[in-house]
XYZ file of C-alpha atoms in Angstrom:
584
model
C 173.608 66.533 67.694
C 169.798 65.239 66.380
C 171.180 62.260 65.628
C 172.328 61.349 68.870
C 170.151 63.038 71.009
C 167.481 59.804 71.591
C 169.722 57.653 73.354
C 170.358 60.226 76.462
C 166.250 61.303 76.352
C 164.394 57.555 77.734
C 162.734 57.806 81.351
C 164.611 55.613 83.396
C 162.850 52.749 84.185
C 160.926 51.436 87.325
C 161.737 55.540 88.450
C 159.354 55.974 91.613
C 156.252 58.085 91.455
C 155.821 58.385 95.232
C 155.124 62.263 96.541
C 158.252 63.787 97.805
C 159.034 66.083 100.384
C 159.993 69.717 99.871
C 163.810 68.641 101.055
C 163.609 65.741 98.947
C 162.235 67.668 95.863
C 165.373 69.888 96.522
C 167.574 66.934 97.019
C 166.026 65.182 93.728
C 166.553 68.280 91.507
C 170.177 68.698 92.752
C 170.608 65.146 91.462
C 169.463 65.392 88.465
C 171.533 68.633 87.786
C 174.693 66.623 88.580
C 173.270 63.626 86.114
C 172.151 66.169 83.370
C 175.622 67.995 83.158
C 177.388 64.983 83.347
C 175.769 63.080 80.445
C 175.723 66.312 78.770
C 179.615 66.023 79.243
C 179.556 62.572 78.153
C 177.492 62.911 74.681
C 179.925 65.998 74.138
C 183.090 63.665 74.246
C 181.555 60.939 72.682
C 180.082 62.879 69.558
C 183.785 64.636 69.326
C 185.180 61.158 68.952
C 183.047 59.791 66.584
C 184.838 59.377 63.778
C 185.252 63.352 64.142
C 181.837 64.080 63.324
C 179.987 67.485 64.862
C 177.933 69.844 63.656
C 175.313 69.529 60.503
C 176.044 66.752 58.084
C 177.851 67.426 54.225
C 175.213 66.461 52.494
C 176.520 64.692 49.089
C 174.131 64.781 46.003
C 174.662 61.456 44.051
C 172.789 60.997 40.397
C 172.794 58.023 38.957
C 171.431 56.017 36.117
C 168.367 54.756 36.712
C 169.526 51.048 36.583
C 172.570 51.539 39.042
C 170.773 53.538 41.697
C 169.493 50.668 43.854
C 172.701 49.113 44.266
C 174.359 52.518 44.882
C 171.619 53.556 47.298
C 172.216 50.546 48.997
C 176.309 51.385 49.275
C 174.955 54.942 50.877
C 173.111 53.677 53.211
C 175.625 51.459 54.593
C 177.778 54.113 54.328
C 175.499 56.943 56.285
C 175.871 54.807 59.126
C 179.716 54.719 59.176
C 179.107 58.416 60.250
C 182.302 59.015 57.921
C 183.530 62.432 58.535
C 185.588 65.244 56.173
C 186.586 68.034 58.292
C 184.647 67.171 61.644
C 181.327 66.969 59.815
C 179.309 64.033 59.092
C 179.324 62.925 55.095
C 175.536 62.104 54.206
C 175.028 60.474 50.613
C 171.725 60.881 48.893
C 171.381 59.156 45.614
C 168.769 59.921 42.631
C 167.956 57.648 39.800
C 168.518 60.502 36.855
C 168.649 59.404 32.900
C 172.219 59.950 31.827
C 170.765 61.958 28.395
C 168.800 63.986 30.854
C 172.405 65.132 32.534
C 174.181 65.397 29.774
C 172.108 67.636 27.498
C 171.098 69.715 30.891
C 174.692 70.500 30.832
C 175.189 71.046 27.187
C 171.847 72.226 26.400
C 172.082 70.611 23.314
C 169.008 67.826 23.496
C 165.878 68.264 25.346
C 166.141 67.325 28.906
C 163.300 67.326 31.767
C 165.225 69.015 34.506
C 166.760 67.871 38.138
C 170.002 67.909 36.261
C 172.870 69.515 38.924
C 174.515 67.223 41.669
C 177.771 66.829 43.729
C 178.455 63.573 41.862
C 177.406 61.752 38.564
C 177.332 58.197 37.746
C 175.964 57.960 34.211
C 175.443 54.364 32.656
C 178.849 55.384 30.034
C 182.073 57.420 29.803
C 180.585 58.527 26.352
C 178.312 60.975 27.943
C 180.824 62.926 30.031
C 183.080 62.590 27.271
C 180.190 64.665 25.300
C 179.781 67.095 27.544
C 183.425 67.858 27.592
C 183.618 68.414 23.908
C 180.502 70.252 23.893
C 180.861 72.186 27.088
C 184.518 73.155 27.933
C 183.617 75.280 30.490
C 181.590 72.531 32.047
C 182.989 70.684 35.938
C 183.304 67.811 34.673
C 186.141 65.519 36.740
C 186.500 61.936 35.540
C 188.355 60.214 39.155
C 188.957 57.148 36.872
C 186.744 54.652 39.077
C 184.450 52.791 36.967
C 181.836 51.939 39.519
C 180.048 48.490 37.632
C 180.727 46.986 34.052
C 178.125 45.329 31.725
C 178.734 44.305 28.014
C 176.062 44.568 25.008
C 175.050 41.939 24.086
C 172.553 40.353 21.502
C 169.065 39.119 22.628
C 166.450 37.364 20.643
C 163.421 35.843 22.145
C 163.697 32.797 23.616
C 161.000 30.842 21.698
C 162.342 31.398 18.959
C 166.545 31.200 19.978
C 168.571 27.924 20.698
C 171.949 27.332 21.829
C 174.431 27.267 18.917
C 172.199 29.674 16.720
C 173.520 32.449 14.715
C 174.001 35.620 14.736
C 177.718 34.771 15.885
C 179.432 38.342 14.695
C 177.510 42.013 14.208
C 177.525 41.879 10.459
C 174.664 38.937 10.885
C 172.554 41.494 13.336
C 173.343 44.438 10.661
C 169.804 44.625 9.396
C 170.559 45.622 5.194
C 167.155 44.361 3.826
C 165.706 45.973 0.984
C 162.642 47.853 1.139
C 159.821 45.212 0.084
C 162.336 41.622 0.890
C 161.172 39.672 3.595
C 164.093 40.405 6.814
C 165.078 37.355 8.541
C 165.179 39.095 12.319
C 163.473 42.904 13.322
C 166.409 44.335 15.087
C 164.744 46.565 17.612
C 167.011 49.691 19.497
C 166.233 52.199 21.718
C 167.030 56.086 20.242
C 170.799 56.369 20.509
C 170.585 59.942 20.325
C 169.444 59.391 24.037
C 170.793 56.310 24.940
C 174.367 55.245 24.857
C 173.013 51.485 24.632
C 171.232 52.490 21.411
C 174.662 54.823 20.559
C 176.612 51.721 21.217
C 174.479 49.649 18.683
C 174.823 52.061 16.094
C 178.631 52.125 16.459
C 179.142 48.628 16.843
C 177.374 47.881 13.240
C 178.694 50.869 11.648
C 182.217 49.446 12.436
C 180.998 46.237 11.084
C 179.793 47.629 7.786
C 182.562 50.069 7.252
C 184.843 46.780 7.937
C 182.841 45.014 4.971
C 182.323 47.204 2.565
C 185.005 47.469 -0.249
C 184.210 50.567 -1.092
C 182.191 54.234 0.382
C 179.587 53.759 -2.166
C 178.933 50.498 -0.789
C 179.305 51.354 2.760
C 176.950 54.348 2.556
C 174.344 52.125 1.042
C 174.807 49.481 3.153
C 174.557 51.926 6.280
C 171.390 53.640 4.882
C 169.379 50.153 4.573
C 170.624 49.535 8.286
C 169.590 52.785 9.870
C 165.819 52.706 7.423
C 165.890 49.392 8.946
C 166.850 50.521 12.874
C 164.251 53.655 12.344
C 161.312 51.456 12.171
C 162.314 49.030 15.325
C 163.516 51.992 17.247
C 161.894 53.371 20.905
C 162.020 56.209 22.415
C 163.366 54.640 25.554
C 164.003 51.357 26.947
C 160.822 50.332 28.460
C 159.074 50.858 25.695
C 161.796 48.598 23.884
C 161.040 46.233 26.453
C 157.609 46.345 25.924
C 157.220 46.094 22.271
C 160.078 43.316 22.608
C 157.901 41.092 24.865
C 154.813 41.722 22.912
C 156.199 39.922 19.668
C 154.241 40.907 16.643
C 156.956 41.529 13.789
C 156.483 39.393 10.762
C 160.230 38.304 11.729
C 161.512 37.369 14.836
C 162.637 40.465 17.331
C 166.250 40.719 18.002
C 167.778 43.684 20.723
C 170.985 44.730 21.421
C 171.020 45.554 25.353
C 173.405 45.620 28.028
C 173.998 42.260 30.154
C 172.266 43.331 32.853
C 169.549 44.810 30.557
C 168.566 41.359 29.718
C 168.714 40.256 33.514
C 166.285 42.627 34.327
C 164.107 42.237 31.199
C 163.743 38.221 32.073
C 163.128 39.454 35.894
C 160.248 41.476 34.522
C 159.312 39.031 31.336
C 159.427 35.408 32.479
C 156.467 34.389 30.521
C 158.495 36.133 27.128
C 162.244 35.576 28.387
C 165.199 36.497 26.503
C 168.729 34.589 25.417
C 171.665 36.227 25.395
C 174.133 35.713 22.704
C 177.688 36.963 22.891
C 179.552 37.896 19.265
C 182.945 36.178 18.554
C 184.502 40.159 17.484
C 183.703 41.615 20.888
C 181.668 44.421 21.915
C 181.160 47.505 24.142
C 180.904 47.708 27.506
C 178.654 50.326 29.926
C 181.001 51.200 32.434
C 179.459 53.904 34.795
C 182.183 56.033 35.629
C 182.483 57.990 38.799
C 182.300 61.841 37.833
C 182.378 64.634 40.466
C 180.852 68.014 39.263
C 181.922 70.200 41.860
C 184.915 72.333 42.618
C 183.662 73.393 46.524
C 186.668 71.797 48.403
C 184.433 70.327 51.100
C 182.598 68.722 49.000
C 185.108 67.195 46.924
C 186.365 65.934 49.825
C 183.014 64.200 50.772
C 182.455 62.859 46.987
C 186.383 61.109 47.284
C 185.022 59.692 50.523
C 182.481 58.163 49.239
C 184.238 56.862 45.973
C 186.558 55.003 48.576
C 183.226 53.131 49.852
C 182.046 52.504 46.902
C 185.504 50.390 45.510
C 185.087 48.443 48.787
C 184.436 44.746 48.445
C 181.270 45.366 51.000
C 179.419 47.564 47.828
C 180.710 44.936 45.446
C 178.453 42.221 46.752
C 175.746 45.153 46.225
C 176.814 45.848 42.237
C 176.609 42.105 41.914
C 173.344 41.405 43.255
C 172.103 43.724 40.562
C 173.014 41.652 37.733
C 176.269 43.824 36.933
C 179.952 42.853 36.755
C 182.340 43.971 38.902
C 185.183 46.266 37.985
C 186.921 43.698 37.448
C 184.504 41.654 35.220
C 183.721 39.289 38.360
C 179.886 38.089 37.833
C 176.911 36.420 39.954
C 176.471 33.685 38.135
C 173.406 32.497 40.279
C 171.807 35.614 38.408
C 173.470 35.813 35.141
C 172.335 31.880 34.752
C 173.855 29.666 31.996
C 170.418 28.615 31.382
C 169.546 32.011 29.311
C 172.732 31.947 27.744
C 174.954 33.718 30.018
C 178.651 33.313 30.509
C 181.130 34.252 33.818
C 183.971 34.915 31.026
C 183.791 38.600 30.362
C 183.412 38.534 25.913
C 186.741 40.839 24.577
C 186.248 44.637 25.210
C 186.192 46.846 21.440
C 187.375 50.604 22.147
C 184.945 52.998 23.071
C 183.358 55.931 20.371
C 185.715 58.761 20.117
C 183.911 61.933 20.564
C 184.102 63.005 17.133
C 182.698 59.512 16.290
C 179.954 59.901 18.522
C 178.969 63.398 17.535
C 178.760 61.896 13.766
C 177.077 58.861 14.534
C 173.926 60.836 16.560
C 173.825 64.014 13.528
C 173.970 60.615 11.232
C 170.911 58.686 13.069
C 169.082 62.430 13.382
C 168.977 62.860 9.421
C 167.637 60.226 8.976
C 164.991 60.601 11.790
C 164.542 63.797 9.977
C 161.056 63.008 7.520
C 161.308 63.706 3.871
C 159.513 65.607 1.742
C 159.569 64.521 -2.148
C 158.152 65.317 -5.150
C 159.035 62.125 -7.747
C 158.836 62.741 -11.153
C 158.158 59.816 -13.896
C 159.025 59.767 -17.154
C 155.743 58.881 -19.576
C 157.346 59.230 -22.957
C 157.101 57.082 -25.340
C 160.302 55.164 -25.423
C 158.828 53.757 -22.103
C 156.570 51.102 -23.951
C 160.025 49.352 -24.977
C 160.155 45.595 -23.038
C 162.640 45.166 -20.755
C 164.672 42.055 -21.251
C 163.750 39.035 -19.209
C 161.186 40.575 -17.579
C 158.137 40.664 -19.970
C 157.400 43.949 -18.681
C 157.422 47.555 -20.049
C 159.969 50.116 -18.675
C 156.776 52.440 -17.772
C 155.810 49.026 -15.633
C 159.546 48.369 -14.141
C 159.755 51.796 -13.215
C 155.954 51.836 -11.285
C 156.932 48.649 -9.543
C 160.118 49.945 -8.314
C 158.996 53.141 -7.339
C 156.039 51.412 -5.218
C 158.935 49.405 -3.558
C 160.663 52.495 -3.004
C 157.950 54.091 -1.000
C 158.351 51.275 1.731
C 161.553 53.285 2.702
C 159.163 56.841 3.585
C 157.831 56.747 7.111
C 154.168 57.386 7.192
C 154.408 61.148 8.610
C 156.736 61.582 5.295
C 155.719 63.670 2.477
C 155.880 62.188 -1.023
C 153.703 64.007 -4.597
C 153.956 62.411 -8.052
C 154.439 64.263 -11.143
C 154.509 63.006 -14.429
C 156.398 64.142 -17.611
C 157.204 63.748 -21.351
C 155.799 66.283 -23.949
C 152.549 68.319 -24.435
C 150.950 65.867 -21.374
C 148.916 68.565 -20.020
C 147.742 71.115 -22.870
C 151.016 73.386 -23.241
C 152.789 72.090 -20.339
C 155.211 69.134 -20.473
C 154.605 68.153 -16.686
C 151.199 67.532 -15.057
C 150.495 66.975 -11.035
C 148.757 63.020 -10.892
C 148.965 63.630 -6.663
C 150.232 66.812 -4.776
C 152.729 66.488 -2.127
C 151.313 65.642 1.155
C 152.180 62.831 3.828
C 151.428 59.067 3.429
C 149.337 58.421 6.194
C 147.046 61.446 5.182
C 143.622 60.303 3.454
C 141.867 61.853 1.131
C 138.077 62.676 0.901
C 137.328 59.113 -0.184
C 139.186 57.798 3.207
C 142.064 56.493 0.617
C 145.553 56.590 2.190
C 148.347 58.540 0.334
C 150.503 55.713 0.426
C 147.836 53.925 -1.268
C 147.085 56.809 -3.689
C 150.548 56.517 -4.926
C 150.830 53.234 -5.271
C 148.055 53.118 -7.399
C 148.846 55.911 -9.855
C 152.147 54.177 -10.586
C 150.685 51.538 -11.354
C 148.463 52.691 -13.534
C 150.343 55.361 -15.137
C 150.412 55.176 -18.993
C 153.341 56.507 -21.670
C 152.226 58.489 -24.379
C 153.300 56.756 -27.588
C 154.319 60.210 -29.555
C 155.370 61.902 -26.252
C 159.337 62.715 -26.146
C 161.696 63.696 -22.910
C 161.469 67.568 -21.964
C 163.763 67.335 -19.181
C 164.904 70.716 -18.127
C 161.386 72.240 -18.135
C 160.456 69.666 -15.950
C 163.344 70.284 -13.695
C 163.002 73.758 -13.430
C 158.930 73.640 -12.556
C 159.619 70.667 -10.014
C 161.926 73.440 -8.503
C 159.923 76.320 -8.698
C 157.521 74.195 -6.948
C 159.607 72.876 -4.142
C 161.130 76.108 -3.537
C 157.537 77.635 -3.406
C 156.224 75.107 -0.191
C 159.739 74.472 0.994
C 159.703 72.941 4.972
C 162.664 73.614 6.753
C 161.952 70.730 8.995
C 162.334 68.474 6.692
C 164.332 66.509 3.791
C 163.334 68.320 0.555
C 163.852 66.560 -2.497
C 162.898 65.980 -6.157
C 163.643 62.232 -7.563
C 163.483 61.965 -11.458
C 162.888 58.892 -12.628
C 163.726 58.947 -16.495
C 164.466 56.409 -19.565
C 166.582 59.182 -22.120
C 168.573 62.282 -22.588
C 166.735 65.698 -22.659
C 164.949 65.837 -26.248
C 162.873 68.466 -27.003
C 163.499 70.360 -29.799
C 163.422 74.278 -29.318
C 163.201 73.435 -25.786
C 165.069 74.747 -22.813
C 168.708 74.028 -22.867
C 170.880 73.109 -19.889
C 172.673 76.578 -19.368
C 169.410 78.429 -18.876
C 167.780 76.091 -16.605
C 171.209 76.173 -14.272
C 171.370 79.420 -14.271
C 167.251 79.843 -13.365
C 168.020 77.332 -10.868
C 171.307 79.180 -9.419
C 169.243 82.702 -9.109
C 166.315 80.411 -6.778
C 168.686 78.303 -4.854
C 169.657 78.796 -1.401
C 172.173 77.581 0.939
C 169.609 77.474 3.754
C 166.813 75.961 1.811
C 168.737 73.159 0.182
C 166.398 71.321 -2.791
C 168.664 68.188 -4.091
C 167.909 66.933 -7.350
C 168.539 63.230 -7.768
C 167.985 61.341 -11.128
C 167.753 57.902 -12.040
C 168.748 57.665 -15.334
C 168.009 53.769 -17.237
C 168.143 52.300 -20.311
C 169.622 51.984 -23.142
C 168.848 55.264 -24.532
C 170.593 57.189 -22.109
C 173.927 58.195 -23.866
C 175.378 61.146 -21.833
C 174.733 61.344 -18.062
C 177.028 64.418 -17.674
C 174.266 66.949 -18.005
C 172.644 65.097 -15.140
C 175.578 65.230 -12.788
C 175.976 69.099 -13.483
C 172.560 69.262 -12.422
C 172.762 67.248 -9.444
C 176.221 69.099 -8.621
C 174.357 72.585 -8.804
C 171.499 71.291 -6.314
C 173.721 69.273 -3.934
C 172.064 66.185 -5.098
C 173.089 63.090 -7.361
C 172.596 61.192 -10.582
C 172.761 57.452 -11.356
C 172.348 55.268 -14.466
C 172.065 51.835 -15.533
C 170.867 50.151 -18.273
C 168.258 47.911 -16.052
C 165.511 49.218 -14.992
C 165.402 46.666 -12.002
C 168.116 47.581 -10.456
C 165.700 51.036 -9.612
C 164.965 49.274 -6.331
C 168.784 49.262 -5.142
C 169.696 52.859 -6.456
C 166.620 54.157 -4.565
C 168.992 52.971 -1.242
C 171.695 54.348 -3.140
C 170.237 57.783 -3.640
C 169.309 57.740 0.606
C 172.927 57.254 1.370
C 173.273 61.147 0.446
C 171.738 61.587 3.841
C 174.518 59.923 5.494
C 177.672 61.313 3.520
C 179.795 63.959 3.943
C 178.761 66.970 2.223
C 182.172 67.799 1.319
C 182.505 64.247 -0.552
């Protein structure tokens, strides 16, 4: 009755102030009782027939994602004033701007979420999320009405000094960023964390479908994949507008490309005129954000109220709304006074590619998370003698190969990573075939002298020297590097050993292989996995069996080639472990 109450309360005006008269005081009053119970009559009938409203209003809880909640505020409040009613009461819609993530793990709890998850209805930016929850969270009222309230397609963006019309990339295997550690990339491809964003999910699963499409093999694919997700690691943010940000500012020795949603790059040129974007759509399609319409509650009422609202919110009236925010329509329709030609948009919707499965999705994030994960690795060099021989070609030693590759290699280690450096041969430090040149600590940590452990590193490969008489005492090394790890194992991180060696095992009187995997098998642990992975090179290395049992008793890997250059490209090959299936 509030609501209505203001209209029947004003003073009437140019009402008389003169003094009345006892009889006319009575007379006055008796009038105004007759005027009082009639309007009260009146607002009674006319509040009954308003569109059946009376008593306190259903209130309706709306969250949506952060980008879609102006236009569907704006659809509420046209729609408050309807005064829509659902069994004689009043419907009243209040919509929240809520991160999608934020809902989804609140639901699941599995992802860290900030709270101010529950509401009538949900409108996250993709189906993926309540598709998630689903899987994750059975129990979970979750109802999908099959309304998709606004559609926008990812899309490629690059600067737009540095774009023109006609330029590649033209499919996602040209944005699939597989540079080498050390090479020169032609384009930083910069994402936002898809293990919170299903724009950043949607990259990820856009070029892993291109890669997996190119690559002839799963050797090649996993490598391939590894270099892209190093790659995505470094240009990734932890949400969009810091994206945005580090997107306008420039910076990257190559030019900064981002995948984003269509109306993403509306709203980043609304924001960044001075640092605009172009949009580029790919010729094999893409994935759309499609914002479905999910209702989380099972209270009939209000069910009621959230399928009254989903009825406004298909009408052509909130359309014009959705529009004016730079989205398409549910059926692709598109303001092209905002999406302007001139920044490379286009009214023809670019062909839809099938959304992630669940089980796809689920891989994809645990995929992007080990990686995210930082390692911890103790590298091991070989110093024996053999490694004075010349490499072919090169005019370099294998001891100076193997540095220079290594040194490459440590471009792939995040600066929080921990990396040590051992090296090995025979007798190199009194009785001990192994000696510590720098203990295991992380890159960006500096030592007394103020010298960076990246830089310490580098350095001692450089300079490290073979011993001309020294031989190759393998499995000693192995098991001390083990001992070692399994001594200061982190559980929060990658633990690994990487042996970098030129030969067989060959140390007379030595250690042989079944008593260093059976030390190994009475310290190992399937909690605290320590994989072993060897590079094996050269010429003298006539039996890499013994290395795979090794590898296959730590969950780890061994490699071998006879160039020492190719160190560089095995180094991504060894990552890719990260990536497989254990099982495989």
């Amino acid at each position: 009755m509030g609501r209505h109450r203001g209209r029947y309360a004003e003073e009437p005006s140019g009402r008389s102030r003169r003094r009345r008269g006892r009889g006319g005081a009575f007379a006055a009053l008796a009038a105004a009782l007759v005027i009082v119970v009639g309007l009260a009559g009146v607002g009674v009938y006319m509040f009954g027939n308003s569109d059946g409203c009376g008593g306190s209003d259903i209130q309706l809880d709306v969250a949506a994602s952060p980008e879609l909640a102006p236009a569907v505020d704006a659809v509420a409040r046209d729609f408050n004033l309807t005064e829509t009613a659902v069994d004689g009461r009043c419907v009243h819609v209040e919509v929240r701007q809520v991160d999608s993530a934020n809902v989804a793990f609140g639901i699941t709890g599995a992802g860290a979420t900030m709270g101010d998850t529950d509401s009538d209805v949900w409108i996250p930016d993709s189906s993926v999320w309540p598709r998630l929850v689903q899987s994750q969270s059975g129990d979970a009222v979750i109802t999908d009405t099959g309304t998709s309230v606004a559609r926008t397609p990812l899309v490629v963006t690059e600067l737009a000094a540095y774009a023109a019309e006609g330029d590649e990339p033209t499919t996602w295997m040209d944005v699939v960023p597989t540079t080498a550690p050390g090479e020169q990339a032609e384009h930083t491809v910069r994402v936002v964390d898809p293990a919170r964003s299903s724009t950043g999910l949607g990259t990820l699963y856009l070029l892993h479908g291109a890669l997996k499409e190119a690559s002839p093999d799963n050797d090649t694919f996993n490598a391939t994949m590894t270099a892209a997700l190093q790659a995505l690691h470094r240009g990734a943010s932890a949400d969009e507008e810091a994206a945005f940000l580090a997107l306008s500012g420039g910076g990257e020795e190559a030019p900064p490309i981002m995948v984003m949603s269509e109306q993403a790059a509306w709203r980043y040129n609304t924001a960044h005129s001075d640092t605009s974007v172009r949009v580029d759509y790919l010729e094999d399609g893409t994935y759309y954000l499609d914002y479905p319409y999910i209702v989380r509650t099972e209270d009939g009422e209000i069910t009621r109220a959230a399928e009254a609202f989903r009825t406004a919110i298909r009408s052509d009236e909130a359309r014009q709304h959705i529009l004016a925010e730079g989205f398409r329509g549910p059926d692709d329709e598109v303001d092209t006074s905002l999406l302007a030609a001139e920044h490379g948009f286009q009214e023809t919707a670019p062909e839809e590619l099938p959304a992630p499965s669940e089980g796809s999705i689920t891989d994809l994030t645990l995929t992007w998370n080990q990686m995210k994960m930082d390692s911890r690795v103790l590298a091991i060099v070989d110093v024996s003698g053999s490694m004075l021989a010349e490499v072919p070609g090169t005019g370099m030693t294998r001891m100076q190969v193997t540095g220079a590759a290594a040194t490459q290699g440590l471009e792939m280690f995040s600066p929080s990573s921990e990396l040590g450096l051992w090296k090995f041969s025979t007798d190199v430090n009194n009785n001990l075939h192994y000696q510590e040149v720098a203990p295991v600590r992380e890159l960006q940590a500096a030592a007394d002298d103020g010298t960076e452990q990246r830089e310490i590193l580098a350095g001692s490969l450089a300079s490290l020297q073979p011993l001309p008489q020294g031989d190759t005492a393998l499995y000693e090394t192995y098991l001390a590097a083990y001992q070692e790890m399994s001594r200061t194992y982190r559980p929060d991180r990658n633990n690994v050993i990487l042996m970098l060696t030129d030969g067989d095992n060959d140390n007379p009187g030595g250690m042989e292989l079944d008593e260093l995997l059976s030390q190994i098998d009475a310290i190992a642990s399937p909690a605290r996995p320590i994989p072993i992975i060897t590079i094996a090179f050269g010429p003298d290395v006539q039996n890499l069996e013994p290395l795979q049992q090794i590898a296959a008793a730590t969950g780890g890997a061994a490699y071998m080639t006879e160039d020492p250059t190719e160190i560089g490209d095995i180094f991504i090959r060894a990552f890719s472990l990260r990536i497989s299936d254990p099982e495989e």
